[in-house]
């Protein structure tokens, strides 16, 4: 069930009839001045931008209990322009919004609305450490809005401003897909070569890389580290994507004496049925991400050394060109938004939709000279050198087109990854984490290398629901490949 909340306060006004270009990103005009959520999903659209309901807790979602829809109250109240106060000792909630005042107590059906006591059918509840309120009372009594139901879709709006059951059916169907979107791995992990992924049941799939022997091994294990099983050995294995009973990934193939080629493969999660997904003779793929029933990948052209973005079905059919921007890399997906970097023609970071039907100007000028970017909840994060040999982690908000320094004064270019509301980053052999707003900077662990190694450091960082994994690198000589040790830690 999708819930669409429309409101007319506290957000900017727009005037175009169908869609606007918001600093390089298309925003459907019908999504503006709205909050859009889906029952059971932590994803949402706010004023047309894809977001999360509670970035620090993915278990916070709208829910249905005994046929009644309950909403996480703080997210909705604050996005409607109201204020909320929580008194934990008395389990009391005070809300002020649109010149109305509401006082409620957890577990109590009696509420006080504008100094008048009322009784509601479902009392406010504490779920996943968040306060939930009943939808109908909240919308109809406090906000004075209408509710429209359509095939599980719930639209709340001012009168005569609702979505149309006929005209907006295609849009509603797309919203349902967006808010139930399933990725084969996180964009942050794929950015780090995607050699760690966690399944819904906590099973960990990972690759142990041995560059000295040029041999990668794909394993699975329980979340506690038990029942380790070798699934596959090959020269190169990376970009693990978990889809149903399968693992999709990139693997070497062809005559390696002539050229190293990488193709899309899949294997059952028990290690059986290794299958090459596509059978093109001159196939090249260096980067891939599974989004629902599609595989997005860059197609490498060895003749002119360019990379173009394409997608195929999970069975390898229906190849479609998404974007012919040359030299693309580091793409990620959020809802219907697809972001990727390009070093060609000084167009460093570009947005399009999942069909490739729209493309805007670069979002971040000069980003090509910095580092691999990562988009997370509508903010682009990247490392930047300023002044020389001093490094910062920057967040560039695509909603406001404003830049914020998250961390500054780092001694070396940090490897980093993002999960929920924290950035995990490295400095030499030390691992840290910090909140996305730059607060609560924590030291996690310092790793060691062999006494006979001449140098070492942290390579890639992988983050899943339950684990943080770090590749610890060490070099025996200045000309040798790095020895890689993958270390898992509980979050």
Short mmCIF file of C-alpha atoms in Angstrom, two decimals:
data_model
loop_
_atom_site.label_atom_id
_atom_site.label_comp_id
_atom_site.label_asym_id
_atom_site.label_seq_id
_atom_site.Cartn_x
_atom_site.Cartn_y
_atom_site.Cartn_z
CA UNK A 1 0.00 0.00 0.00
CA UNK A 2 1.34 3.40 -0.94
CA UNK A 3 0.54 6.45 1.14
CA UNK A 4 0.78 9.87 -0.51
CA UNK A 5 0.61 12.92 1.73
CA UNK A 6 0.19 16.29 0.07
CA UNK A 7 0.69 19.56 1.85
CA UNK A 8 0.84 23.21 0.99
CA UNK A 9 2.99 24.67 3.76
CA UNK A 10 6.68 24.75 4.50
CA UNK A 11 7.77 23.85 0.98
CA UNK A 12 8.62 25.88 -2.10
CA UNK A 13 5.95 26.59 -4.72
CA UNK A 14 6.32 25.37 -8.32
CA UNK A 15 4.44 26.44 -11.39
CA UNK A 16 5.27 24.22 -14.38
CA UNK A 17 2.46 21.91 -15.43
CA UNK A 18 4.18 18.56 -15.88
CA UNK A 19 7.78 18.56 -14.69
CA UNK A 20 10.51 20.98 -13.69
CA UNK A 21 14.26 20.82 -14.05
CA UNK A 22 15.57 21.24 -10.53
CA UNK A 23 19.23 22.18 -10.94
CA UNK A 24 19.87 19.30 -13.31
CA UNK A 25 17.34 16.75 -11.99
CA UNK A 26 13.84 16.20 -13.33
CA UNK A 27 11.15 16.40 -10.66
CA UNK A 28 7.66 15.31 -11.68
CA UNK A 29 5.37 18.23 -10.86
CA UNK A 30 2.76 15.87 -9.45
CA UNK A 31 5.21 14.70 -6.78
CA UNK A 32 6.01 18.15 -5.48
CA UNK A 33 4.64 19.30 -2.14
CA UNK A 34 4.06 15.66 -1.25
CA UNK A 35 5.41 12.92 0.97
CA UNK A 36 5.09 9.46 -0.55
CA UNK A 37 5.61 6.24 1.39
CA UNK A 38 4.76 2.57 1.05
CA UNK A 39 3.47 0.28 3.80
CA UNK A 40 6.40 -1.81 5.03
CA UNK A 41 9.04 0.19 3.16
CA UNK A 42 11.62 2.54 4.66
CA UNK A 43 11.83 4.45 1.38
CA UNK A 44 9.89 7.59 0.52
CA UNK A 45 9.68 10.59 -1.76
CA UNK A 46 9.73 14.03 -0.15
CA UNK A 47 8.89 16.95 -2.44
CA UNK A 48 9.82 14.76 -5.41
CA UNK A 49 13.17 13.60 -4.02
CA UNK A 50 13.86 9.98 -3.13
CA UNK A 51 14.69 9.62 0.56
CA UNK A 52 14.47 7.38 3.64
CA UNK A 53 11.88 7.76 6.41
CA UNK A 54 14.47 7.31 9.15
CA UNK A 55 18.01 7.21 7.85
CA UNK A 56 19.33 5.82 11.15
CA UNK A 57 16.86 2.94 11.37
CA UNK A 58 15.65 1.09 8.27
CA UNK A 59 13.06 -0.84 10.32
CA UNK A 60 10.98 2.34 10.71
CA UNK A 61 8.20 2.04 8.12
CA UNK A 62 4.46 2.72 7.91
CA UNK A 63 2.62 -0.39 9.09
CA UNK A 64 -0.88 -1.86 9.27
CA UNK A 65 -2.15 -3.34 12.55
CA UNK A 66 -5.64 -4.82 12.77
CA UNK A 67 -6.61 -3.10 9.54
CA UNK A 68 -5.43 0.33 10.70
CA UNK A 69 -2.51 2.18 9.11
CA UNK A 70 0.01 3.65 11.56
CA UNK A 71 2.65 6.25 10.67
CA UNK A 72 6.02 7.06 12.27
CA UNK A 73 5.01 10.39 13.70
CA UNK A 74 8.18 12.50 13.80
CA UNK A 75 8.99 12.09 10.10
CA UNK A 76 5.55 13.18 8.99
CA UNK A 77 5.04 15.97 11.51
CA UNK A 78 8.38 17.60 10.75
CA UNK A 79 7.93 17.31 7.00
CA UNK A 80 4.48 18.88 7.32
CA UNK A 81 6.13 21.84 9.01
CA UNK A 82 5.04 21.00 12.56
CA UNK A 83 6.83 20.43 15.84
CA UNK A 84 6.82 17.40 18.10
CA UNK A 85 7.95 16.92 21.69
CA UNK A 86 8.50 13.58 23.39
CA UNK A 87 8.35 13.15 27.17
CA UNK A 88 9.87 9.72 27.72
CA UNK A 89 9.20 9.55 31.46
CA UNK A 90 5.47 10.05 30.97
CA UNK A 91 5.29 8.60 27.44
CA UNK A 92 3.62 11.78 26.26
CA UNK A 93 3.63 13.27 22.75
CA UNK A 94 2.87 16.93 22.06
CA UNK A 95 2.34 18.03 18.46
CA UNK A 96 1.80 21.55 17.17
CA UNK A 97 0.96 22.01 13.51
CA UNK A 98 -1.24 24.27 11.37
CA UNK A 99 -2.44 26.21 14.43
CA UNK A 100 -3.57 22.98 16.07
CA UNK A 101 -2.30 21.36 19.26
CA UNK A 102 -2.45 17.63 19.98
CA UNK A 103 -1.46 15.79 23.16
CA UNK A 104 -1.31 11.98 23.21
CA UNK A 105 0.00 9.24 25.51
CA UNK A 106 1.45 5.92 24.39
CA UNK A 107 -1.17 3.19 24.73
CA UNK A 108 -4.00 5.59 25.61
CA UNK A 109 -6.97 5.99 23.27
CA UNK A 110 -7.90 9.34 24.77
CA UNK A 111 -6.20 12.37 23.18
CA UNK A 112 -6.54 16.12 23.57
CA UNK A 113 -7.00 18.03 20.33
CA UNK A 114 -7.19 21.81 20.66
CA UNK A 115 -8.16 21.53 24.36
CA UNK A 116 -10.93 19.03 23.61
CA UNK A 117 -10.70 15.40 24.71
CA UNK A 118 -11.26 12.87 21.91
CA UNK A 119 -11.18 9.08 21.76
CA UNK A 120 -9.44 7.30 18.84
CA UNK A 121 -9.80 3.68 17.76
CA UNK A 122 -6.04 2.94 17.77
CA UNK A 123 -3.82 4.46 20.48
CA UNK A 124 -0.33 5.78 19.71
CA UNK A 125 2.29 3.06 20.00
CA UNK A 126 6.04 2.64 20.39
CA UNK A 127 7.40 0.44 17.57
CA UNK A 128 11.10 0.06 16.78
CA UNK A 129 11.78 2.81 19.35
CA UNK A 130 9.66 5.26 17.36
CA UNK A 131 6.22 6.72 18.07
CA UNK A 132 3.44 5.69 15.67
CA UNK A 133 0.06 7.38 15.20
CA UNK A 134 -3.09 6.23 13.37
CA UNK A 135 -3.25 7.57 9.81
CA UNK A 136 -6.94 8.43 9.57
CA UNK A 137 -7.09 10.46 12.78
CA UNK A 138 -3.80 12.18 12.01
CA UNK A 139 -4.80 13.16 8.47
CA UNK A 140 -8.51 13.86 8.78
CA UNK A 141 -8.70 15.36 12.28
CA UNK A 142 -5.36 17.11 12.66
CA UNK A 143 -4.52 18.02 9.05
CA UNK A 144 -8.08 18.27 7.69
CA UNK A 145 -7.23 16.40 4.47
CA UNK A 146 -9.06 13.90 2.26
CA UNK A 147 -7.91 10.31 1.69
CA UNK A 148 -8.10 8.44 -1.62
CA UNK A 149 -7.63 4.64 -1.85
CA UNK A 150 -6.71 3.03 -5.15
CA UNK A 151 -5.52 -0.59 -5.45
CA UNK A 152 -3.65 -0.36 -2.16
CA UNK A 153 -2.60 3.20 -2.88
CA UNK A 154 -3.54 5.75 -0.23
CA UNK A 155 -3.45 9.38 -1.30
CA UNK A 156 -4.00 12.18 1.19
CA UNK A 157 -4.46 15.69 -0.15
CA UNK A 158 -6.38 18.93 -0.09
CA UNK A 159 -9.79 18.69 -1.67
CA UNK A 160 -9.75 18.52 -5.47
CA UNK A 161 -5.95 18.03 -5.47
CA UNK A 162 -5.69 14.27 -5.39
CA UNK A 163 -4.03 12.06 -7.93
CA UNK A 164 -6.33 10.78 -10.63
CA UNK A 165 -7.18 7.08 -10.68
CA UNK A 166 -7.11 7.19 -14.49
CA UNK A 167 -4.58 9.84 -15.49
CA UNK A 168 -1.97 8.98 -12.85
CA UNK A 169 -2.13 5.18 -12.92
CA UNK A 170 1.24 4.87 -14.66
CA UNK A 171 2.85 7.21 -12.15
CA UNK A 172 1.33 5.32 -9.22
CA UNK A 173 2.62 2.01 -10.56
CA UNK A 174 6.10 3.50 -10.90
CA UNK A 175 5.97 4.82 -7.34
CA UNK A 176 5.09 1.36 -6.07
CA UNK A 177 8.11 -0.08 -7.92
CA UNK A 178 10.42 2.66 -6.67
CA UNK A 179 9.43 2.29 -3.03
CA UNK A 180 9.75 -1.49 -3.18
CA UNK A 181 13.02 -1.33 -5.08
CA UNK A 182 15.48 -4.13 -4.39
CA UNK A 183 19.19 -3.78 -5.12
CA UNK A 184 21.55 -6.72 -5.42
CA UNK A 185 24.02 -4.93 -3.15
CA UNK A 186 24.45 -1.47 -1.69
CA UNK A 187 25.86 1.26 -3.92
CA UNK A 188 28.53 1.83 -1.30
CA UNK A 189 29.73 -1.77 -1.46
CA UNK A 190 29.64 -1.85 -5.26
CA UNK A 191 31.72 1.34 -5.26
CA UNK A 192 34.32 -0.70 -3.31
CA UNK A 193 34.27 -3.57 -5.87
CA UNK A 194 31.34 -5.29 -4.19
CA UNK A 195 33.09 -8.35 -2.77
CA UNK A 196 30.88 -8.51 0.35
CA UNK A 197 27.08 -8.84 0.46
CA UNK A 198 24.62 -9.89 3.15
CA UNK A 199 21.43 -11.84 2.45
CA UNK A 200 18.08 -11.20 4.14
CA UNK A 201 18.65 -14.10 6.53
CA UNK A 202 22.07 -12.77 7.60
CA UNK A 203 24.13 -15.10 5.41
CA UNK A 204 27.34 -13.38 4.32
CA UNK A 205 28.78 -13.88 0.81
CA UNK A 206 32.30 -12.61 0.27
CA UNK A 207 35.42 -12.92 -1.85
CA UNK A 208 38.91 -13.51 -0.50
CA UNK A 209 41.30 -11.92 -2.97
CA UNK A 210 44.87 -13.13 -3.48
CA UNK A 211 46.66 -10.80 -5.90
CA UNK A 212 49.98 -12.59 -5.41
CA UNK A 213 48.55 -15.86 -6.75
CA UNK A 214 45.97 -14.07 -8.95
CA UNK A 215 43.21 -16.13 -7.41
CA UNK A 216 39.86 -15.12 -5.92
CA UNK A 217 37.66 -17.39 -3.81
CA UNK A 218 33.93 -16.87 -3.29
CA UNK A 219 32.63 -18.04 0.10
CA UNK A 220 29.45 -18.04 2.12
CA UNK A 221 29.16 -18.11 5.91
CA UNK A 222 26.65 -17.54 8.68
CA UNK A 223 26.42 -14.10 10.19
CA UNK A 224 28.36 -15.37 13.23
CA UNK A 225 31.18 -16.67 11.00
CA UNK A 226 30.21 -20.36 11.14
CA UNK A 227 29.48 -22.86 8.35
CA UNK A 228 32.01 -21.34 5.98
CA UNK A 229 31.76 -22.88 2.50
CA UNK A 230 33.81 -22.33 -0.66
CA UNK A 231 31.52 -21.74 -3.65
CA UNK A 232 33.85 -20.81 -6.51
CA UNK A 233 37.50 -20.17 -7.38
CA UNK A 234 38.54 -17.97 -10.30
CA UNK A 235 41.14 -15.35 -11.18
CA UNK A 236 38.81 -12.38 -10.68
CA UNK A 237 35.42 -12.28 -8.86
CA UNK A 238 33.71 -9.06 -7.81
CA UNK A 239 30.47 -7.00 -7.74
CA UNK A 240 28.40 -9.59 -5.87
CA UNK A 241 24.64 -9.04 -6.28
CA UNK A 242 22.16 -11.22 -4.38
CA UNK A 243 18.92 -11.94 -6.27
CA UNK A 244 16.56 -14.65 -5.02
CA UNK A 245 18.44 -17.97 -5.03
CA UNK A 246 21.27 -16.56 -7.17
CA UNK A 247 24.46 -14.58 -6.85
CA UNK A 248 25.17 -12.37 -9.88
CA UNK A 249 28.75 -11.17 -10.25
CA UNK A 250 31.56 -10.26 -12.63
CA UNK A 251 34.21 -12.85 -13.45
CA UNK A 252 37.16 -13.22 -15.78
CA UNK A 253 36.76 -15.20 -18.98
CA UNK A 254 38.43 -15.69 -22.36
CA UNK A 255 42.08 -16.06 -23.34
CA UNK A 256 43.96 -14.17 -20.61
CA UNK A 257 47.19 -14.30 -22.60
CA UNK A 258 45.61 -11.86 -25.06
CA UNK A 259 43.36 -9.70 -22.92
CA UNK A 260 41.65 -9.78 -19.55
CA UNK A 261 37.90 -9.76 -20.08
CA UNK A 262 35.16 -9.71 -17.45
CA UNK A 263 31.63 -10.99 -18.01
CA UNK A 264 28.40 -11.25 -16.01
CA UNK A 265 27.88 -14.65 -14.40
CA UNK A 266 25.48 -16.12 -11.90
CA UNK A 267 25.72 -19.04 -9.49
CA UNK A 268 23.26 -20.58 -7.05
CA UNK A 269 23.82 -19.58 -3.43
CA UNK A 270 24.78 -23.17 -2.67
CA UNK A 271 27.61 -22.99 -5.24
CA UNK A 272 25.91 -24.95 -8.04
CA UNK A 273 24.83 -24.01 -11.58
CA UNK A 274 27.54 -21.56 -12.58
CA UNK A 275 26.15 -19.81 -15.68
CA UNK A 276 27.41 -17.08 -17.99
CA UNK A 277 24.52 -14.65 -18.28
CA UNK A 278 25.40 -13.28 -21.71
CA UNK A 279 27.14 -14.96 -24.61
CA UNK A 280 28.52 -12.08 -26.66
CA UNK A 281 31.94 -12.91 -28.11
CA UNK A 282 33.43 -9.46 -27.56
CA UNK A 283 31.70 -8.81 -24.27
CA UNK A 284 33.29 -6.55 -21.64
CA UNK A 285 31.79 -5.47 -18.33
CA UNK A 286 33.70 -3.78 -15.52
CA UNK A 287 30.95 -2.56 -13.19
CA UNK A 288 27.43 -3.85 -12.49
CA UNK A 289 24.44 -3.44 -10.18
CA UNK A 290 21.21 -5.43 -10.15
CA UNK A 291 18.09 -3.27 -9.73
CA UNK A 292 14.92 -5.35 -9.36
CA UNK A 293 14.73 -7.43 -12.60
CA UNK A 294 17.46 -5.54 -14.48
CA UNK A 295 21.23 -5.72 -14.58
CA UNK A 296 22.85 -2.31 -15.13
CA UNK A 297 26.43 -2.51 -16.34
CA UNK A 298 29.10 -0.59 -18.21
CA UNK A 299 30.02 -2.04 -21.59
CA UNK A 300 33.72 -1.63 -22.29
CA UNK A 301 34.77 -1.06 -25.90
CA UNK A 302 38.35 -2.23 -26.45
CA UNK A 303 38.60 -0.53 -29.83
CA UNK A 304 38.25 3.02 -28.57
CA UNK A 305 38.55 2.43 -24.80
CA UNK A 306 35.14 3.86 -23.94
CA UNK A 307 32.46 2.63 -21.55
CA UNK A 308 28.72 3.00 -22.07
CA UNK A 309 25.91 2.27 -19.65
CA UNK A 310 23.47 -0.50 -20.58
CA UNK A 311 20.96 -2.81 -18.96
CA UNK A 312 19.75 -6.35 -19.61
CA UNK A 313 17.19 -8.72 -18.12
CA UNK A 314 18.35 -11.16 -15.47
CA UNK A 315 18.56 -13.83 -18.18
CA UNK A 316 20.80 -11.64 -20.36
CA UNK A 317 18.14 -10.65 -22.90
CA UNK A 318 16.70 -7.29 -23.96
CA UNK A 319 19.89 -5.28 -23.98
CA UNK A 320 19.08 -1.57 -23.80
CA UNK A 321 21.34 1.45 -24.07
CA UNK A 322 20.85 3.74 -21.06
CA UNK A 323 23.47 6.35 -21.77
CA UNK A 324 26.26 6.64 -24.31
CA UNK A 325 28.35 8.97 -22.17
CA UNK A 326 31.95 7.88 -22.65
CA UNK A 327 34.28 6.82 -19.83
CA UNK A 328 31.54 6.41 -17.23
CA UNK A 329 32.17 4.85 -13.84
CA UNK A 330 30.75 4.66 -10.32
CA UNK A 331 27.02 4.60 -10.98
CA UNK A 332 24.38 4.13 -8.31
CA UNK A 333 20.59 4.03 -8.14
CA UNK A 334 18.05 5.60 -5.78
CA UNK A 335 14.41 5.16 -6.74
CA UNK A 336 13.99 6.24 -10.35
CA UNK A 337 17.26 8.20 -10.21
CA UNK A 338 20.47 6.87 -11.73
CA UNK A 339 23.71 8.76 -11.06
CA UNK A 340 27.08 8.14 -12.65
CA UNK A 341 30.44 9.79 -13.03
CA UNK A 342 32.21 10.50 -16.30
CA UNK A 343 35.66 11.75 -17.13
CA UNK A 344 34.74 12.52 -20.72
CA UNK A 345 34.24 16.10 -21.90
CA UNK A 346 34.53 17.35 -18.32
CA UNK A 347 31.05 16.08 -17.40
CA UNK A 348 31.90 14.58 -14.05
CA UNK A 349 28.61 13.60 -12.38
CA UNK A 350 25.41 13.09 -14.32
CA UNK A 351 21.81 12.20 -13.54
CA UNK A 352 19.31 10.29 -15.66
CA UNK A 353 16.33 8.04 -14.94
CA UNK A 354 16.38 4.24 -14.98
CA UNK A 355 15.22 4.18 -18.60
CA UNK A 356 17.87 6.62 -19.75
CA UNK A 357 15.18 8.85 -21.21
CA UNK A 358 16.35 12.00 -19.45
CA UNK A 359 19.78 13.52 -18.96
CA UNK A 360 20.81 16.77 -17.39
CA UNK A 361 23.96 18.84 -17.10
CA UNK A 362 26.73 17.87 -14.70
CA UNK A 363 25.66 18.06 -11.08
CA UNK A 364 29.11 18.59 -9.62
CA UNK A 365 31.59 20.54 -11.74
CA UNK A 366 35.25 19.47 -11.42
CA UNK A 367 34.33 16.29 -9.57
CA UNK A 368 36.36 14.27 -12.08
CA UNK A 369 39.55 15.56 -10.42
CA UNK A 370 38.59 14.44 -6.91
CA UNK A 371 37.49 10.90 -6.13
CA UNK A 372 34.83 8.27 -6.81
CA UNK A 373 31.53 9.83 -5.65
CA UNK A 374 28.75 8.04 -3.78
CA UNK A 375 25.13 9.23 -3.73
CA UNK A 376 23.24 8.43 -0.53
CA UNK A 377 19.73 9.75 0.14
CA UNK A 378 20.07 12.54 -2.38
CA UNK A 379 23.48 13.72 -1.17
CA UNK A 380 26.70 13.13 -3.13
CA UNK A 381 29.69 12.30 -0.92
CA UNK A 382 33.28 12.49 -2.13
CA UNK A 383 36.83 13.16 -0.96
CA UNK A 384 38.49 16.44 -1.85
CA UNK A 385 42.04 17.70 -1.51
CA UNK A 386 42.33 21.25 -0.12
CA UNK A 387 44.94 22.49 0.45
CA UNK A 388 47.54 20.15 -1.01
CA UNK A 389 47.93 16.87 0.92
CA UNK A 390 45.04 17.76 3.24
CA UNK A 391 41.79 15.91 2.55
CA UNK A 392 38.14 16.51 3.34
CA UNK A 393 34.98 14.44 2.97
CA UNK A 394 32.31 16.60 1.32
CA UNK A 395 28.54 16.18 1.13
CA UNK A 396 26.77 17.90 -1.78
CA UNK A 397 22.99 18.03 -1.25
CA UNK A 398 21.15 17.68 -4.56
CA UNK A 399 17.95 19.10 -3.04
CA UNK A 400 19.48 22.46 -2.18
CA UNK A 401 22.61 22.29 -4.38
CA UNK A 402 24.71 23.22 -1.36
CA UNK A 403 28.01 21.81 -0.16
CA UNK A 404 28.92 20.85 3.39
CA UNK A 405 32.28 19.70 4.78
CA UNK A 406 31.60 16.52 6.77
CA UNK A 407 35.22 15.90 7.83
CA UNK A 408 38.25 18.08 7.23
CA UNK A 409 41.98 18.00 7.81
CA UNK A 410 42.53 14.30 7.06
CA UNK A 411 46.13 13.23 6.46
CA UNK A 412 45.48 10.98 3.48
CA UNK A 413 42.77 10.25 0.92
CA UNK A 414 40.20 8.26 2.90
CA UNK A 415 38.60 5.07 1.72
CA UNK A 416 34.96 5.38 2.78
CA UNK A 417 31.58 3.71 2.66
CA UNK A 418 28.14 4.72 3.93
CA UNK A 419 25.41 2.71 5.62
CA UNK A 420 22.24 4.28 7.03
CA UNK A 421 23.37 7.41 8.91
CA UNK A 422 27.13 6.74 9.24
CA UNK A 423 30.25 7.11 7.12
CA UNK A 424 32.95 4.49 7.70
CA UNK A 425 36.37 5.77 6.67
CA UNK A 426 40.06 5.00 6.96
CA UNK A 427 43.26 6.80 7.86
CA UNK A 428 46.33 4.63 7.29
CA UNK A 429 45.62 1.46 9.34
CA UNK A 430 42.88 3.02 11.48
CA UNK A 431 39.15 2.67 10.91
CA UNK A 432 36.65 5.32 12.03
CA UNK A 433 32.97 6.13 11.65
CA UNK A 434 31.13 9.45 11.78
CA UNK A 435 27.51 10.51 11.39
CA UNK A 436 26.46 12.04 8.09
CA UNK A 437 26.23 15.47 9.71
CA UNK A 438 29.86 15.26 10.87
CA UNK A 439 29.10 14.58 14.54
CA UNK A 440 29.90 11.57 16.74
CA UNK A 441 33.26 10.78 15.14
CA UNK A 442 34.39 7.42 16.56
CA UNK A 443 37.60 5.40 16.40
CA UNK A 444 36.75 1.75 15.71
CA UNK A 445 39.98 -0.20 15.36
CA UNK A 446 43.62 -0.08 14.35
CA UNK A 447 44.89 -2.98 12.24
CA UNK A 448 48.40 -4.43 12.21
CA UNK A 449 50.68 -5.70 9.44
CA UNK A 450 53.55 -8.17 9.44
CA UNK A 451 56.84 -6.91 10.82
CA UNK A 452 58.59 -7.80 7.57
CA UNK A 453 56.12 -5.78 5.42
CA UNK A 454 57.48 -2.44 4.19
CA UNK A 455 54.10 -0.70 4.15
CA UNK A 456 50.41 -1.26 4.76
CA UNK A 457 47.03 0.37 4.91
CA UNK A 458 43.28 -0.11 4.66
CA UNK A 459 41.92 -0.84 1.21
CA UNK A 460 38.21 -1.28 0.61
CA UNK A 461 35.57 -0.97 3.33
CA UNK A 462 32.31 -2.95 3.13
CA UNK A 463 29.24 -2.41 5.33
CA UNK A 464 26.15 -4.60 5.63
CA UNK A 465 23.29 -4.75 8.11
CA UNK A 466 25.28 -6.71 10.66
CA UNK A 467 28.93 -6.50 9.59
CA UNK A 468 31.78 -4.18 8.70
CA UNK A 469 34.51 -5.79 6.59
CA UNK A 470 37.89 -4.24 5.83
CA UNK A 471 40.62 -5.25 3.40
CA UNK A 472 43.96 -4.81 5.17
CA UNK A 473 46.81 -4.39 2.68
CA UNK A 474 50.51 -4.99 3.13
CA UNK A 475 53.44 -4.87 0.72
CA UNK A 476 56.59 -6.98 0.96
CA UNK A 477 58.51 -4.99 -1.67
CA UNK A 478 57.85 -1.73 -3.49
CA UNK A 479 57.23 -3.58 -6.76
CA UNK A 480 55.04 -6.37 -5.39
CA UNK A 481 51.28 -6.75 -5.45
CA UNK A 482 49.59 -6.09 -2.12
CA UNK A 483 48.87 -8.99 0.17
CA UNK A 484 45.15 -8.67 1.09
CA UNK A 485 43.52 -9.81 4.31
CA UNK A 486 39.73 -9.47 4.68
CA UNK A 487 38.71 -8.82 8.30
CA UNK A 488 35.09 -8.94 9.51
CA UNK A 489 33.75 -7.08 12.55
CA UNK A 490 30.34 -6.87 14.16
CA UNK A 491 28.70 -3.45 13.93
#
